[in-house]
Coordinates of C-alpha atoms in Angstrom, one line a residue:
M1415 CA 167.9 10.4 62.5
P1416 CA 165.2 10.5 59.8
Q1417 CA 165.0 13.9 58.0
L1418 CA 161.2 13.8 57.6
Q1419 CA 158.8 12.7 60.4
A1420 CA 155.1 13.1 61.1
F1421 CA 153.3 12.8 64.4
N1422 CA 149.6 12.2 64.9
L1423 CA 148.5 13.8 61.7
C1424 CA 144.8 14.3 61.2
Y1425 CA 142.9 16.0 58.4
Q1426 CA 139.2 16.6 57.8
H1427 CA 137.4 18.7 55.3
G1428 CA 135.4 21.8 56.2
N1429 CA 132.2 19.8 56.2
G1430 CA 133.5 17.5 58.9
D1431 CA 134.4 14.5 56.7
V1432 CA 137.6 12.9 58.2
V1433 CA 140.1 12.0 55.5
F1434 CA 142.7 10.3 57.8
N1435 CA 143.4 10.2 61.5
D1436 CA 146.4 9.8 63.8
L1437 CA 149.2 9.1 61.2
S1438 CA 152.7 8.8 62.6
F1439 CA 155.7 7.8 60.5
S1440 CA 159.3 8.5 59.5
L1441 CA 160.8 8.4 56.0
T1442 CA 163.8 6.1 56.1
A1443 CA 164.1 4.3 52.7
K1444 CA 165.7 5.9 49.7
V1445 CA 162.6 5.4 47.6
T1446 CA 159.2 4.9 49.3
A1447 CA 156.0 4.2 47.4
L1448 CA 152.7 5.5 48.9
V1449 CA 149.7 3.7 47.5
G1450 CA 146.0 3.6 48.3
R1451 CA 142.6 4.0 46.8
N1452 CA 141.4 7.2 45.2
G1453 CA 140.2 9.7 47.8
C1454 CA 142.1 8.2 50.8
G1455 CA 144.1 11.4 51.1
K1456 CA 147.5 10.7 49.5
S1457 CA 147.7 14.1 47.8
I1458 CA 146.5 15.9 50.9
L1459 CA 149.1 14.1 52.9
A1460 CA 151.8 15.1 50.4
S1461 CA 150.7 18.8 50.6
I1462 CA 150.8 18.7 54.4
L1463 CA 154.4 17.2 54.4
A1464 CA 155.5 19.9 52.0
K1465 CA 154.0 22.5 54.4
Q1466 CA 151.6 23.7 51.6
K1467 CA 148.5 22.6 53.6
E1468 CA 147.8 22.7 57.3
P1469 CA 146.7 19.5 59.1
S1470 CA 143.7 19.6 61.3
S1471 CA 146.0 18.4 64.1
G1472 CA 149.5 16.9 64.4
T1473 CA 152.9 18.0 63.4
V1474 CA 155.5 17.5 60.6
V1475 CA 159.2 17.8 61.3
C1476 CA 161.5 18.2 58.3
N1477 CA 165.3 18.9 58.7
S1478 CA 166.1 19.1 55.0
T1479 CA 165.0 21.0 51.9
L1480 CA 161.8 19.4 50.4
G1481 CA 160.4 19.6 46.9
L1482 CA 156.9 18.6 45.7
Y1483 CA 155.7 17.6 42.3
R1484 CA 151.9 18.0 42.2
Q1485 CA 149.5 16.4 39.8
M1486 CA 147.5 18.7 37.6
N1487 CA 143.8 18.2 38.6
D1488 CA 142.6 21.5 37.5
I1489 CA 143.4 23.1 34.1
N1490 CA 142.6 26.5 35.5
Q1491 CA 145.6 26.2 37.8
V1492 CA 148.0 26.6 34.9
E1493 CA 145.8 28.1 32.2
N1494 CA 147.2 31.7 32.5
Q1495 CA 150.6 30.8 34.0
T1496 CA 153.9 31.3 32.2
I1497 CA 156.1 28.2 31.7
A1498 CA 158.5 29.7 34.3
E1499 CA 155.7 30.0 36.8
A1500 CA 154.3 26.5 36.1
I1501 CA 157.7 24.9 36.7
E1502 CA 158.4 27.1 39.7
L1503 CA 161.5 28.7 38.3
E1504 CA 160.2 32.2 37.8
P1505 CA 162.2 33.7 40.7
V1506 CA 165.5 32.3 39.2
F1507 CA 164.8 33.5 35.7
N1508 CA 163.8 36.9 37.1
A1509 CA 167.0 37.1 39.2
L1510 CA 169.1 36.1 36.1
D1511 CA 167.5 38.9 34.1
A1512 CA 168.0 41.4 36.8
I1513 CA 171.7 40.5 37.2
N1514 CA 172.2 40.8 33.4
Q1515 CA 170.7 44.3 33.6
G1516 CA 173.2 45.2 36.3
H1517 CA 171.0 44.7 39.5
V1518 CA 173.5 42.5 41.4
T1519 CA 172.0 42.0 44.8
E1520 CA 172.7 39.4 47.5
Q1521 CA 169.2 38.0 47.1
N1522 CA 169.5 37.6 43.3
L1523 CA 172.9 35.9 43.7
M1524 CA 171.4 33.5 46.2
L1525 CA 168.5 32.7 43.9
V1526 CA 170.8 32.0 40.9
E1527 CA 173.4 30.0 42.8
G1528 CA 174.1 26.8 40.9
N1529 CA 171.9 27.8 37.9
W1530 CA 174.0 30.4 36.0
D1531 CA 173.5 28.4 32.8
L1532 CA 169.7 27.9 33.4
A1533 CA 168.7 29.7 30.2
E1534 CA 170.9 27.5 28.0
R1535 CA 169.8 24.3 29.7
F1536 CA 166.1 25.4 29.6
N1537 CA 166.4 26.0 25.8
A1538 CA 168.2 22.6 25.3
E1539 CA 165.3 20.9 27.3
L1540 CA 162.7 22.6 25.0
V1541 CA 164.5 21.2 22.0
R1542 CA 164.7 17.7 23.5
L1543 CA 160.9 17.9 24.0
G1544 CA 160.3 19.1 20.5
V1545 CA 159.0 22.5 21.6
N1546 CA 159.8 25.4 19.2
N1547 CA 159.6 29.2 19.5
K1548 CA 158.9 29.2 23.3
T1549 CA 160.6 31.2 26.1
P1550 CA 160.2 30.9 29.9
Y1551 CA 157.6 33.7 29.7
S1552 CA 155.4 31.9 27.1
L1553 CA 152.1 30.7 28.4
S1554 CA 152.2 27.1 29.6
K1555 CA 148.8 26.3 28.0
H1556 CA 150.6 26.2 24.7
L1557 CA 152.4 23.0 25.8
S1558 CA 150.9 19.6 25.9
G1559 CA 150.2 18.0 29.3
G1560 CA 153.2 15.6 28.8
Q1561 CA 155.6 18.4 27.8
L1562 CA 154.7 20.5 30.8
S1563 CA 154.9 17.5 33.1
K1564 CA 158.4 16.7 31.8
L1565 CA 159.5 20.3 32.2
K1566 CA 158.2 20.4 35.8
L1567 CA 160.1 17.2 36.7
W1568 CA 163.2 18.4 34.9
A1569 CA 163.2 21.6 37.0
L1570 CA 162.9 19.6 40.2
F1571 CA 165.6 17.0 39.4
T1572 CA 168.2 19.2 37.7
C1573 CA 167.6 22.8 38.9
I1574 CA 165.9 22.9 42.3
K1575 CA 167.5 19.6 43.6
P1576 CA 165.9 19.3 47.1
D1577 CA 167.1 16.8 49.7
I1578 CA 163.7 15.1 49.8
L1579 CA 161.4 14.9 46.8
I1580 CA 157.7 14.0 46.9
L1581 CA 156.3 13.0 43.5
D1582 CA 152.5 12.9 43.2
E1583 CA 151.5 11.0 40.1
P1584 CA 154.6 12.0 38.1
S1585 CA 154.0 9.7 35.2
N1586 CA 150.6 11.0 34.3
H1587 CA 150.7 12.4 30.8
L1588 CA 154.2 11.0 30.1
D1589 CA 154.8 9.0 27.0
A1590 CA 157.1 5.9 27.0
K1591 CA 160.2 7.9 26.4
G1592 CA 159.3 10.4 29.2
K1593 CA 158.6 7.6 31.6
S1594 CA 162.0 6.0 30.9
W1595 CA 163.7 9.3 31.5
L1596 CA 161.8 9.7 34.8
I1597 CA 162.9 6.2 36.0
K1598 CA 166.5 7.1 35.2
Q1599 CA 166.1 10.4 37.3
I1600 CA 164.7 8.4 40.2
H1601 CA 167.7 6.0 40.1
N1602 CA 170.2 8.9 40.0
F1603 CA 168.5 11.1 42.6
K1604 CA 170.9 11.5 45.6
G1605 CA 168.3 12.2 48.3
Q1606 CA 165.1 10.5 49.6
L1607 CA 162.0 10.2 47.4
L1608 CA 158.4 9.6 48.4
L1609 CA 156.5 8.3 45.3
I1610 CA 152.8 8.6 45.1
S1611 CA 151.7 6.6 42.0
H1612 CA 149.4 4.0 40.5
D1613 CA 151.9 3.2 37.7
Q1614 CA 153.1 -0.4 38.2
E1615 CA 156.3 0.2 36.2
L1616 CA 157.2 3.2 38.4
L1617 CA 156.2 1.5 41.7
E1618 CA 158.7 -1.3 41.0
Q1619 CA 161.5 1.3 41.6
A1620 CA 160.5 1.7 45.3
H1621 CA 162.4 -0.1 48.1
E1622 CA 159.4 -0.2 50.4
V1623 CA 155.6 0.4 50.2
W1624 CA 153.3 2.4 52.4
E1625 CA 149.5 1.8 52.1
L1626 CA 147.0 4.5 53.2
T1627 CA 143.5 3.3 53.9
T1628 CA 140.6 4.5 56.2
L1629 CA 142.1 2.1 58.7
G1630 CA 145.4 4.1 58.8
L1631 CA 148.9 3.9 57.3
T1632 CA 150.5 0.4 57.0
R1633 CA 154.2 0.0 56.2
Y1634 CA 155.3 -2.9 54.1
G1635 CA 159.1 -3.2 54.1
M1636 CA 159.2 -4.9 50.7
R1637 CA 159.1 -4.3 46.9
F1638 CA 155.8 -3.5 45.2
S1639 CA 155.4 -7.0 43.6
E1640 CA 156.0 -8.6 47.0
Y1641 CA 153.4 -6.2 48.5
Q1642 CA 150.8 -7.2 45.8
A1643 CA 151.3 -10.9 46.5
Q1644 CA 150.9 -10.3 50.3
K1645 CA 147.8 -8.3 49.7
Q1646 CA 146.2 -11.2 47.7
Q1647 CA 147.0 -13.5 50.7
Q1648 CA 145.4 -11.0 53.0
V1649 CA 142.2 -10.9 50.9
A1650 CA 142.1 -14.7 50.9
A1651 CA 142.6 -14.9 54.7
L1652 CA 140.0 -12.2 55.4
E1653 CA 137.5 -14.0 53.1
N1654 CA 138.2 -17.3 54.9
K1655 CA 137.6 -15.7 58.3
L1656 CA 134.4 -14.0 57.1
N1657 CA 133.1 -17.3 55.8
H1658 CA 133.9 -19.0 59.1
V1659 CA 132.0 -16.3 61.0
V1660 CA 129.0 -16.6 58.7
K1661 CA 129.1 -20.4 59.2
Q1662 CA 129.2 -20.0 63.0
Q1663 CA 126.2 -17.6 62.8
T1664 CA 124.3 -20.2 60.8
N1665 CA 125.1 -23.0 63.2
L1666 CA 124.2 -20.8 66.2
K1667 CA 120.8 -20.1 64.7
K1668 CA 120.2 -23.8 64.0
T1669 CA 121.2 -24.6 67.6
E1670 CA 119.0 -21.9 69.0
Q1671 CA 116.0 -23.2 66.9
L1672 CA 116.6 -26.8 68.2
E1673 CA 116.7 -25.6 71.8
K1674 CA 113.4 -23.7 71.3
Q1675 CA 111.8 -26.8 69.8
K1676 CA 113.0 -28.9 72.7
A1677 CA 111.7 -26.4 75.2
Q1678 CA 108.4 -26.3 73.5
K1679 CA 108.2 -30.1 73.5
R1680 CA 109.0 -30.2 77.3
A1681 CA 106.4 -27.5 77.9
S1682 CA 103.8 -29.4 76.0
H1683 CA 104.7 -32.6 78.0
G1684 CA 104.5 -30.7 81.3
A1685 CA 101.1 -29.2 80.3
A1686 CA 99.8 -32.7 79.6
L1687 CA 101.0 -34.0 83.0
R1688 CA 99.5 -31.1 84.8
K1689 CA 96.2 -31.8 83.0
L1690 CA 96.2 -35.4 84.1
G1691 CA 97.0 -34.4 87.7
S1692 CA 99.4 -37.3 88.1
Q1693 CA 102.1 -35.1 89.8
P1694 CA 101.8 -32.6 92.6
K1695 CA 101.2 -28.9 91.5
V1696 CA 104.1 -27.6 93.6
L1697 CA 106.5 -30.0 91.8
M1698 CA 105.1 -29.0 88.4
D1699 CA 105.4 -25.3 89.2
A1700 CA 109.1 -25.8 90.3
K1701 CA 109.9 -27.7 87.1
K1702 CA 108.2 -24.9 85.0
D1703 CA 110.2 -22.2 86.8
K1704 CA 113.5 -24.1 86.3
A1705 CA 112.8 -24.6 82.6
S1706 CA 112.0 -20.9 82.1
A1707 CA 115.2 -19.9 84.0
N1708 CA 117.2 -22.3 81.8
L1709 CA 115.6 -21.0 78.6
S1710 CA 116.2 -17.4 79.7
S1711 CA 119.9 -18.1 80.5
Q1712 CA 120.4 -20.0 77.2
S1713 CA 118.8 -17.1 75.3
K1714 CA 121.1 -14.5 77.0
K1715 CA 124.2 -16.6 76.1
T1716 CA 123.0 -17.0 72.6
A1717 CA 122.3 -13.3 72.2
K1718 CA 125.8 -12.5 73.6
R1719 CA 127.4 -15.0 71.2
E1720 CA 125.3 -13.6 68.3
G1721 CA 126.4 -10.1 69.2
M1722 CA 130.1 -11.0 69.2
L1723 CA 129.8 -12.8 65.8
T1724 CA 127.9 -9.9 64.3
S1725 CA 130.6 -7.5 65.5
N1726 CA 133.4 -9.7 64.1
K1727 CA 131.5 -9.9 60.8
H1728 CA 131.2 -6.1 60.5
E1729 CA 134.9 -5.7 61.4
L1730 CA 136.0 -8.3 58.8
S1731 CA 133.7 -6.9 56.2
S1732 CA 135.1 -3.4 56.8
Q1733 CA 138.7 -4.7 56.4
L1734 CA 137.7 -6.7 53.3
E1735 CA 136.1 -3.5 51.8
Q1736 CA 139.5 -1.8 52.0
T1737 CA 141.3 -4.6 50.1
K1738 CA 138.8 -6.3 47.8
A1739 CA 138.0 -5.0 44.3
Q1740 CA 135.0 -2.7 43.7
Q1741 CA 132.9 -2.7 40.6
F1742 CA 132.7 -0.3 37.6
Y1743 CA 129.6 -0.1 35.4
L1744 CA 129.5 1.4 31.9
A1745 CA 126.2 2.0 30.1
Q1746 CA 125.5 -0.7 27.4
S1747 CA 123.5 -0.2 24.3
D1748 CA 121.1 -3.1 23.5
E1749 CA 122.8 -3.8 20.3
A1750 CA 126.1 -2.5 18.9
K1751 CA 125.7 -1.3 15.3
H1752 CA 128.5 -1.3 12.8
Q1753 CA 128.0 2.1 11.1
K1754 CA 130.3 4.8 10.0
T1755 CA 130.8 7.4 12.8
L1756 CA 133.7 9.5 11.7
S1757 CA 135.5 10.3 8.5
L1758 CA 138.7 12.4 8.2
E1759 CA 139.9 13.4 4.7
N1760 CA 143.3 15.1 4.6
V1761 CA 142.7 16.8 7.9
V1762 CA 145.6 19.0 9.2
L1763 CA 145.5 19.8 12.9
A1764 CA 145.8 23.2 14.5
H1765 CA 148.6 21.9 16.8
G1766 CA 150.9 18.9 16.8
T1767 CA 151.7 16.9 13.7
Q1768 CA 151.2 18.8 10.4
K1769 CA 150.9 15.7 8.3
P1770 CA 147.4 15.3 6.7
I1771 CA 145.3 12.7 8.6
N1772 CA 143.0 10.2 6.8
F1773 CA 141.0 7.5 8.5
Q1774 CA 137.4 6.3 9.1
V1775 CA 135.9 5.2 12.4
F1776 CA 132.9 2.9 12.9
S1777 CA 130.5 2.9 15.8
D1778 CA 131.9 -0.3 17.4
D1779 CA 135.6 0.4 16.9
K1780 CA 137.9 0.3 19.9
I1781 CA 140.8 2.4 18.9
H1782 CA 144.1 3.1 20.7
L1783 CA 145.3 6.6 19.6
A1784 CA 149.1 6.4 20.1
G1785 CA 151.9 9.0 19.7
A1786 CA 154.6 10.9 21.7
N1787 CA 153.9 13.9 23.8
G1788 CA 153.2 17.0 21.6
T1789 CA 152.1 15.1 18.5
G1790 CA 148.5 16.4 18.9
K1791 CA 146.5 13.5 20.4
S1792 CA 144.3 15.8 22.6
T1793 CA 144.1 18.3 19.8
L1794 CA 142.7 15.6 17.5
L1795 CA 140.0 14.6 20.0
K1796 CA 139.0 18.2 20.4
T1797 CA 138.9 18.6 16.7
L1798 CA 136.6 15.6 16.4
T1799 CA 134.1 17.4 18.7
Y1800 CA 134.6 20.7 16.7
D1801 CA 136.0 22.5 19.8
I1802 CA 139.2 23.2 17.7
P1803 CA 138.8 23.9 14.0
V1804 CA 140.8 22.0 11.4
K1805 CA 143.6 23.9 9.7
A1806 CA 142.7 22.1 6.4
G1807 CA 140.8 19.1 5.1
Q1808 CA 137.3 17.7 5.8
L1809 CA 135.8 16.2 8.9
H1810 CA 132.4 14.3 8.9
C1811 CA 130.7 13.0 12.0
N1812 CA 127.5 10.9 12.1
Q1813 CA 127.1 10.0 15.8
A1814 CA 127.0 11.8 19.2
L1815 CA 130.6 12.1 20.6
Y1816 CA 131.4 12.6 24.3
Y1817 CA 134.9 13.8 25.2
L1818 CA 136.4 13.0 28.6
D1819 CA 139.5 15.2 29.0
Q1820 CA 142.5 14.9 31.3
H1821 CA 141.4 17.8 33.5
F1822 CA 137.7 16.8 34.3
T1823 CA 136.3 20.0 32.8
L1824 CA 133.0 18.1 32.4
I1825 CA 132.5 18.2 36.2
N1826 CA 130.9 21.1 38.0
N1827 CA 132.7 21.5 41.3
E1828 CA 129.8 23.5 42.8
L1829 CA 127.4 20.6 42.5
T1830 CA 127.2 17.3 44.5
L1831 CA 128.1 14.0 42.9
L1832 CA 124.5 13.1 42.5
E1833 CA 123.6 16.4 41.0
N1834 CA 126.5 16.1 38.5
V1835 CA 125.2 12.7 37.3
M1836 CA 121.5 13.8 37.2
T1837 CA 122.4 17.0 35.3
Y1838 CA 124.0 15.1 32.4
C1839 CA 122.3 11.8 32.4
K1840 CA 118.7 12.9 31.9
S1841 CA 117.3 9.4 31.4
L1842 CA 118.4 8.1 34.8
D1843 CA 116.2 8.2 37.9
E1844 CA 117.7 9.0 41.3
S1845 CA 117.8 5.4 42.4
T1846 CA 119.7 4.3 39.3
A1847 CA 122.1 7.2 39.6
R1848 CA 122.9 6.3 43.2
T1849 CA 123.4 2.7 42.2
L1850 CA 126.0 3.8 39.6
L1851 CA 127.7 6.1 42.1
A1852 CA 127.8 3.2 44.6
S1853 CA 129.5 1.0 42.0
I1854 CA 132.5 3.4 41.9
G1855 CA 132.8 3.7 45.7
F1856 CA 130.3 6.6 46.6
R1857 CA 127.8 5.0 48.9
K1858 CA 124.9 6.4 51.0
D1859 CA 125.5 10.1 52.0
A1860 CA 128.8 10.2 50.0
V1861 CA 126.6 11.1 46.9
F1862 CA 125.9 14.5 48.5
K1863 CA 129.5 15.4 48.7
H1864 CA 130.5 18.4 46.5
A1865 CA 132.7 17.5 43.6
A1866 CA 135.3 20.2 44.7
L1867 CA 136.2 17.8 47.5
L1868 CA 137.1 14.9 45.3
S1869 CA 140.6 13.7 44.5
G1870 CA 141.9 13.5 40.9
G1871 CA 141.1 9.8 40.7
E1872 CA 137.6 10.2 42.2
K1873 CA 136.9 13.0 39.7
M1874 CA 138.0 10.8 36.8
K1875 CA 135.8 7.9 38.0
L1876 CA 132.8 10.3 38.3
A1877 CA 133.5 11.8 34.8
M1878 CA 133.8 8.3 33.3
C1879 CA 130.5 7.3 34.9
I1880 CA 128.8 10.4 33.4
V1881 CA 130.1 10.1 29.8
S1882 CA 129.4 6.4 29.6
N1883 CA 125.8 6.9 30.8
I1884 CA 124.7 10.1 29.0
E1885 CA 123.2 7.9 26.3
S1886 CA 123.7 4.3 25.4
T1887 CA 124.6 5.1 21.7
A1888 CA 127.4 7.5 22.6
F1889 CA 130.8 7.1 21.0
L1890 CA 133.5 7.9 23.7
L1891 CA 136.6 10.0 23.3
L1892 CA 138.8 9.1 26.2
D1893 CA 141.9 11.3 26.8
E1894 CA 144.0 9.3 29.3
P1895 CA 141.1 8.2 31.5
D1896 CA 143.5 5.9 33.4
N1897 CA 145.5 9.0 34.8
H1898 CA 144.9 9.5 38.5
L1899 CA 143.0 6.2 38.9
D1900 CA 144.3 3.8 41.5
L1901 CA 145.5 0.4 40.4
E1902 CA 142.3 -1.4 41.3
S1903 CA 140.2 1.2 39.4
K1904 CA 142.4 1.0 36.4
Q1905 CA 141.9 -2.8 36.2
L1906 CA 138.1 -2.4 36.7
L1907 CA 137.9 0.3 34.0
A1908 CA 140.0 -1.8 31.6
Q1909 CA 137.6 -4.8 32.2
S1910 CA 134.6 -2.5 31.6
L1911 CA 135.9 -1.0 28.4
Q1912 CA 136.8 -4.5 27.2
G1913 CA 133.2 -5.6 27.6
F1914 CA 131.8 -2.2 26.4
K1915 CA 129.5 -2.8 23.3
G1916 CA 129.9 0.7 22.0
G1917 CA 133.0 2.3 20.5
F1918 CA 135.7 4.6 21.7
I1919 CA 139.0 6.2 20.9
L1920 CA 141.4 5.9 23.8
V1921 CA 144.6 7.9 24.5
S1922 CA 146.9 6.2 27.1
H1923 CA 150.6 5.8 27.7
D1924 CA 150.1 2.9 30.1
K1925 CA 151.0 -0.2 28.1
Y1926 CA 149.5 -2.5 30.8
F1927 CA 146.2 -0.6 30.7
V1928 CA 146.0 -0.6 26.9
E1929 CA 146.7 -4.3 26.7
S1930 CA 144.0 -5.0 29.3
V1931 CA 141.4 -2.9 27.3
G1932 CA 141.8 -5.1 24.2
C1933 CA 141.6 -2.4 21.5
N1934 CA 141.0 -3.8 17.9
R1935 CA 142.8 -0.9 16.1
Q1936 CA 145.6 1.5 16.6
I1937 CA 146.1 4.9 15.0
G1938 CA 149.5 6.6 15.4
L1939 CA 150.3 10.3 15.2

């Protein structure tokens, strides 16, 4: 019998927007991948399965211990937490401390069971991550995003060890070494695993794929690469069906027009005969009534057929909307100028690498900023915007810089999507702003949704839309913009950055994404 089952799950926001409806499923494979567009409800579903959020209706049955790794969408969630709190091991550390001080209770013994050497293993893990002078009670904000992510995953896999593990975007912030370690942990995990991710390398570890859309949950009993191939076939089939329906509509209109022309011709002929008086009036009236009846019957049949075709067209268009690629627009300057934007002379960062940094950046440079977790990539970007002062050296900036961080601090959760765009992008009128929002999937009344209701991927798309349209001459500092984005959005963003006439510095650990962007320089920390 499956250990995790869901029956008729529904969830809607407080404003009445339905996220998903009537989902029923059982977790049976060892590793299951859950994929879907940003905002379709994957993270909400994960929280419901872990009993951390209540569904609007429906039930979840779990007969095993379950652990959840949650993506970090809000930096305020961990800003003032200790490392022990952030990795959800604070009760175990506290119990160990209490036992060492002589408070040996049944509850403390239960908490510590299997983790008597936790302190030693924790310190060894810090050394492996290159973290110095930290304890479980140090603030987690002093770790990089990648270091904290690795520690949270380490705690789940080696200390908490649940029977079922749900991983929500676990590779976000991880460098290549961290991702390799994660893949090894997935292989060695003894229980069942539900993997929510947009990372192709990670998704290939799954034995079957589930896809969540507004149409529901579809189960594909196959590997991810096979699922992708089948999706491409589905798109092609839907496009063929839609083209066939459009062709039928065109032919129906042509036929309807011909019938009207024939009826008009017959009516004209009848009127001419009536005028000549060559046929009895009773016969002429009967012919006229029969022609009118035939025309009315034909019109009703045509209208019914047209209604069916229109209904089919709407249904196919809706299905195609769920599978076919969207668009992603970045602002473009009229002409990219090659002028010096940044100059660093023997700059020493406040955190991360302590080696002096020397380089120059020009306005049309497309730079990949590479380096392992903890080397100071985010610190460098914040230093360039003067948010963090240099420890030593000289920094010169000659152009407006716009920093897009990993935690979407740019976005005001109290404002709607449209208000966020209009607040930052002063040169845009409302019509243009709505067109831009439509290009990233927010159409019609969706622009009036409050930003607090957005998923991580939706927030990243909104933030990317804002920073790229604040002004056309801006130089962008992009700190892992591909994190949280669904596969389709990653590809679209990569294409847009590749065609972007301005310059940027990009931090990303996704080799597929970096290759797709087409950077012309790399700077390594």
